[in-house]
Every structure is written in C-alpha cells, then in structure tokens.
Coordinates of C-alpha atoms in Angstrom, one line a residue:
X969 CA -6.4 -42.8 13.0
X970 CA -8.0 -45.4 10.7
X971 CA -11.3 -43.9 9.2
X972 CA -13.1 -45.3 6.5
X973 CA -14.6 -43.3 4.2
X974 CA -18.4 -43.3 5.3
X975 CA -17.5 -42.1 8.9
X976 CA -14.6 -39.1 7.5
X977 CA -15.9 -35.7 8.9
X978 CA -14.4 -33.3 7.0
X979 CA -16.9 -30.5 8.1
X980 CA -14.4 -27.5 9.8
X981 CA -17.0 -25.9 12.1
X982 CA -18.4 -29.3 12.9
X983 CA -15.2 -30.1 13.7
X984 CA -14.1 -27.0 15.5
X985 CA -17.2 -26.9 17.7
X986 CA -16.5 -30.6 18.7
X987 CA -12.8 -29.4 20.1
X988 CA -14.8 -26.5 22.0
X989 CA -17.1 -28.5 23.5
X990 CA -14.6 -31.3 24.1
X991 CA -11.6 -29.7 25.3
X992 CA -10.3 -31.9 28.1
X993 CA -7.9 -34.2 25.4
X994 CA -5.2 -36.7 25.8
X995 CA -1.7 -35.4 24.8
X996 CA 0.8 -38.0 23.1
X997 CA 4.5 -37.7 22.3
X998 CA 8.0 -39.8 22.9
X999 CA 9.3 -38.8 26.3
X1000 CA 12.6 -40.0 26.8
X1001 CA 12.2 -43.0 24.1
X1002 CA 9.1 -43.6 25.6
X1003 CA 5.0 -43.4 24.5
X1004 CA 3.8 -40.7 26.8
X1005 CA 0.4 -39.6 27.4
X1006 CA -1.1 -36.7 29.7
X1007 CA -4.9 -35.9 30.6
X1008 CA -5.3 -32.1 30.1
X1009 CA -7.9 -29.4 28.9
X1010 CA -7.0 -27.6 25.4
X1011 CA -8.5 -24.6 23.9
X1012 CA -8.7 -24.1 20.2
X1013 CA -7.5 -20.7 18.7
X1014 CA -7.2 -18.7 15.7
X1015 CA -3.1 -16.9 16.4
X1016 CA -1.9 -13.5 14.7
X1017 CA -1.1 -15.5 11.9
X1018 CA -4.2 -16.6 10.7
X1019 CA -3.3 -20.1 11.8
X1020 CA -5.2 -22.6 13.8
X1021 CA -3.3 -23.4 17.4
X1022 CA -4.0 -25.3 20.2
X1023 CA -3.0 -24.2 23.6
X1024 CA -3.0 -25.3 26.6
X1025 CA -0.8 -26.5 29.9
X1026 CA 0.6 -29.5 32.0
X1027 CA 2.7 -29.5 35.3
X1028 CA 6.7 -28.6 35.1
X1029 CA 7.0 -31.8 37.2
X1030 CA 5.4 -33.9 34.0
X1031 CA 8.7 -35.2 32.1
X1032 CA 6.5 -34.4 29.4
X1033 CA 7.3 -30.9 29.7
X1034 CA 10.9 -31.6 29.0
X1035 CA 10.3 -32.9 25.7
X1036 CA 8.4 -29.9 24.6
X1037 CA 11.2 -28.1 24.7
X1038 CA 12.8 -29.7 21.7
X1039 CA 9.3 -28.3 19.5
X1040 CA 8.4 -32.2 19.4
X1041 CA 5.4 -33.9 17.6
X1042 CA 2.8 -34.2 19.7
X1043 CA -0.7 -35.4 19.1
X1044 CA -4.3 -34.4 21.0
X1045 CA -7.0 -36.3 21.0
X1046 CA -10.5 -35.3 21.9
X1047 CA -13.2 -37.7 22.4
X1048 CA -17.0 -37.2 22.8
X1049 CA -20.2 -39.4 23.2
X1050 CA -19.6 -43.1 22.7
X1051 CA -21.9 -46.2 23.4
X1052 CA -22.4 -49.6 22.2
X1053 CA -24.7 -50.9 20.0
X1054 CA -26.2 -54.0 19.9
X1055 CA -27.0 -55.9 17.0
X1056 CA -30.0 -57.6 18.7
X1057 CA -31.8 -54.2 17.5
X1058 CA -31.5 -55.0 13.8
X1059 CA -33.6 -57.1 11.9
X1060 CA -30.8 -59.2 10.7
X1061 CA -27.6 -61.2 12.0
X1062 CA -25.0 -59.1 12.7
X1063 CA -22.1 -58.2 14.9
X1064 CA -22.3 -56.0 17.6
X1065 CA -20.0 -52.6 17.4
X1066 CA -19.7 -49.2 19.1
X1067 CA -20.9 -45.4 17.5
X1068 CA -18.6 -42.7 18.6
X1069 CA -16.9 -39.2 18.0
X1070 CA -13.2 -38.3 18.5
X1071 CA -10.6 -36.2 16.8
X1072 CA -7.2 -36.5 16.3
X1073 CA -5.1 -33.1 16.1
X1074 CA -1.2 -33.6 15.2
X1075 CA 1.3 -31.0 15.4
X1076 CA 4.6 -29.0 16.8
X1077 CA 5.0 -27.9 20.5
X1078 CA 5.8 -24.3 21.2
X1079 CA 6.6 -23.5 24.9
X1080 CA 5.9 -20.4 26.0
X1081 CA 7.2 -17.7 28.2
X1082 CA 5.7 -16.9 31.9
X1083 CA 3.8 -14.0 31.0
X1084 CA 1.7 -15.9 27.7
X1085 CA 1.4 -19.1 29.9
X1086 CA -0.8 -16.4 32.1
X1087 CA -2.7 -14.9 29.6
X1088 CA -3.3 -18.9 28.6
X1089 CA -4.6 -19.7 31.9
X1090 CA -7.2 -16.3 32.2
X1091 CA -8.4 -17.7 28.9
X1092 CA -8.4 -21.1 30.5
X1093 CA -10.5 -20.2 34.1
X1094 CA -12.9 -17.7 31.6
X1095 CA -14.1 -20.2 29.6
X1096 CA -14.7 -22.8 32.5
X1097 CA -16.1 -20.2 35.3
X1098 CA -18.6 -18.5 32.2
X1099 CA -21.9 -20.9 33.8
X1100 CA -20.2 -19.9 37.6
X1101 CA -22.7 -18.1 39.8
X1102 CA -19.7 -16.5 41.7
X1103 CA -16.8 -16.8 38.6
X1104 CA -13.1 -16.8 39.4
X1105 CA -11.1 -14.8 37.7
X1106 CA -7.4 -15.1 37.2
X1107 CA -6.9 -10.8 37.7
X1108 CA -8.2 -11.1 41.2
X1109 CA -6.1 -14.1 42.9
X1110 CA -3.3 -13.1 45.2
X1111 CA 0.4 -13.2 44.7
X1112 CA 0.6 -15.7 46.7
X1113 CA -1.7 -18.0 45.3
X1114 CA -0.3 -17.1 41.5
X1115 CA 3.0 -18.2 42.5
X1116 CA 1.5 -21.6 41.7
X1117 CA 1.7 -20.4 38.2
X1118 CA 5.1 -21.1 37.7
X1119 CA 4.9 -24.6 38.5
X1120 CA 3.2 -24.9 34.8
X1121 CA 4.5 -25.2 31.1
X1122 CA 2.1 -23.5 28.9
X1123 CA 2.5 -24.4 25.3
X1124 CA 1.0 -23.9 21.8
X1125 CA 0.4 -26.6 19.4
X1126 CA 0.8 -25.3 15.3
X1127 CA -1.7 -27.8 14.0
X1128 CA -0.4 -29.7 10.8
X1129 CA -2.9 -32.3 10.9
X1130 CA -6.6 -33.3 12.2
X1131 CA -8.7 -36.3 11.4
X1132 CA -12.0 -36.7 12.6
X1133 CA -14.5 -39.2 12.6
X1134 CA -18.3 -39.6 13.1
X1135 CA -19.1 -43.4 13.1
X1136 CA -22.7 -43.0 13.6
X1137 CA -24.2 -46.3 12.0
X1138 CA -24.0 -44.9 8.7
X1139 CA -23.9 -48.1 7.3
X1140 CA -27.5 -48.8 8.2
X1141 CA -30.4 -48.8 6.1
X1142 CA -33.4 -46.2 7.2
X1143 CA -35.5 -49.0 9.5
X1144 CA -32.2 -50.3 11.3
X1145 CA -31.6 -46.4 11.9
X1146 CA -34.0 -45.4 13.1
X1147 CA -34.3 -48.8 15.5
X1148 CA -30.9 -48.2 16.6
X1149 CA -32.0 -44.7 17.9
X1150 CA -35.0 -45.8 19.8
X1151 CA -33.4 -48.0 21.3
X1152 CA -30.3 -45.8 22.7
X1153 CA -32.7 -43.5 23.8
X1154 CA -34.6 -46.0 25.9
X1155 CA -31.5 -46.2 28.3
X1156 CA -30.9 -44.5 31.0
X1157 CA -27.8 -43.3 29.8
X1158 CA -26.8 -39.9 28.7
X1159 CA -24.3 -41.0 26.8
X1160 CA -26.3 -43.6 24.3
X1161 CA -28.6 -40.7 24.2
X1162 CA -25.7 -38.0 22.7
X1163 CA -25.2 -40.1 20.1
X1164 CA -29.2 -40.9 19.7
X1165 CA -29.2 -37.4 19.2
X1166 CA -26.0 -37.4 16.7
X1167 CA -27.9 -39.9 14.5
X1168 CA -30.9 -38.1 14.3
X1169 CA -28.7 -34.9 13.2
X1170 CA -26.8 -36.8 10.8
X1171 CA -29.6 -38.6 8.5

C-alpha cells in the first residue's frame, strides 16, 4: 500500500486494536492465475510461538480454499471509518480528498485440521455473541447442525508483513483542523463523525 510518511501508523496496539475492532477483512491471493478476493471476519492472535497470526475461515466451495493448500501469499485488509472531505471547509483553494483508516496484513496460509477449524469457530461465535442477551455458543449446537462445520476451511495466516495508515488531514494547519472537524461532525453521518473523532485523538 502506498503511504506517505505523515499518514505511516507505526503504533502496534493502535494497530492491533484497529484489527479487533475491524475484523470483517477482505482476503487476496492468485486463484488459479487469477486476482481473488473473499469477504470474511479475521481474529488476531498471539500462537504458542510468540508469533502474531491471523485466523479465520471461508467456505470449502470458495476456489479460494484450494489455493490455501499450497501455504500461498495471501493478503487481509481491514478497513475502518472513511469519509470525504471537502475543500470548501478550508480557507484556501484546494482539492477535495478523503480521510480514512485501513491496514494491510501480508502473509502465508496454514490450513488447518477439523478439530482446530472448531476451536477457530468457538473463538469466532464468542467474540461476536459477547453483547448477545441470549449468546450462542458453539458447545451447545447439535450434531446435526455442526455437520455444517465441515463445509469450512479454517486457516491461519503467519503475518510477515502489516502496513497501516491513518490519513487524518495531517497536512492541515491547526484552523483548517479543527474546521474540518466541525464540519464532519455537523452531518448526520456516523461515519464523518468516526473520523471527527480520530482527528480530535490524533492532534
């Protein structure tokens, strides 16, 4: 991903709480020659090794899953609040552009046997069902009902790679700022006010 410098984010737990809070990714690889991308929720974890590891899971059916087997590159991205910004809001002529947050995690595919793809998917229902007033739980589902498990491929992905960036208007001076923010959070919407709220934390 193309980041200049003033919008790196090098910060690991900021980084690290973006992937928890952001976990539904897109996954990218060559499938049979060809660009290949699948929608898909990821969890970010620390394995026996000390290593960070994504994991996570896409249908059998996916030609995707094929691939994996050959412990391919693939690469996850995970994108947060975006919005434009006009340039009517500064007190200069400018171009209009857009303020966002997304990281890009690169690494090597690890399928994984039936039994660790269904310790992935308890992990997987736990962390979505914690706000739940009535929480499902992967334990208590019938036979019948788990046999739907094996129409998965649960995989790990060894991180060698992540880029992040936080293109928050940086390049602002303090008035244009702090215009930009007021105006965002004049909308209605909640995404232009995520990344009012990004701005404020940032400067």
């Amino acid at each position: 991903m193309y980041i200049p410098d003033l919008y790196k984010n090098e910060n690991q737990e900021d980084i690290h709480n973006f992937i928890h809070q952001n976990g539904f990714a897109i996954l990218v690889n060559q499938t049979n020659g060809k660009l290949w991308a699948t929608h898909t929720p990821l969890i970010l974890e620390t394995n026996a090794e000390g290593k960070q590891i994504l994991v996570g899971h896409i249908s059998k059916a996916n030609p995707q899953a094929e691939s994996f087997k050959n412990s391919d590159d693939v690469l996850a991205i995970f994108l947060g609040a975006h919005t434009y910004i006009s340039s009517s809001w500064y007190d200069h002529e400018n171009v209009p552009t857009w303020n966002y947050l997304a990281v890009h995690v690169y690494g090597k595919v690890k399928v994984y046997n039936h039994d660790e793809a269904i310790n992935f998917l308890k992990k997987l229902v736990d962390k979505y069902e914690a706000k739940s007033e009535k929480p499902i739980r992967i334990e208590n589902l019938s036979e019948k009902t788990m046999r739907e498990a094996r129409g998965i491929v649960a995989f790990e992905i060894e991180i060698t790679r992540i880029e992040a960036q936080k293109k928050l208007s940086q390049n602002r001076d303090d008035k244009n700022y702090q215009n930009i923010i007021s105006e965002l959070e004049k909308t209605n919407d909640n995404q232009a006010i995520d990344i009012a709220n990004e701005m404020k934390k940032n400067r």
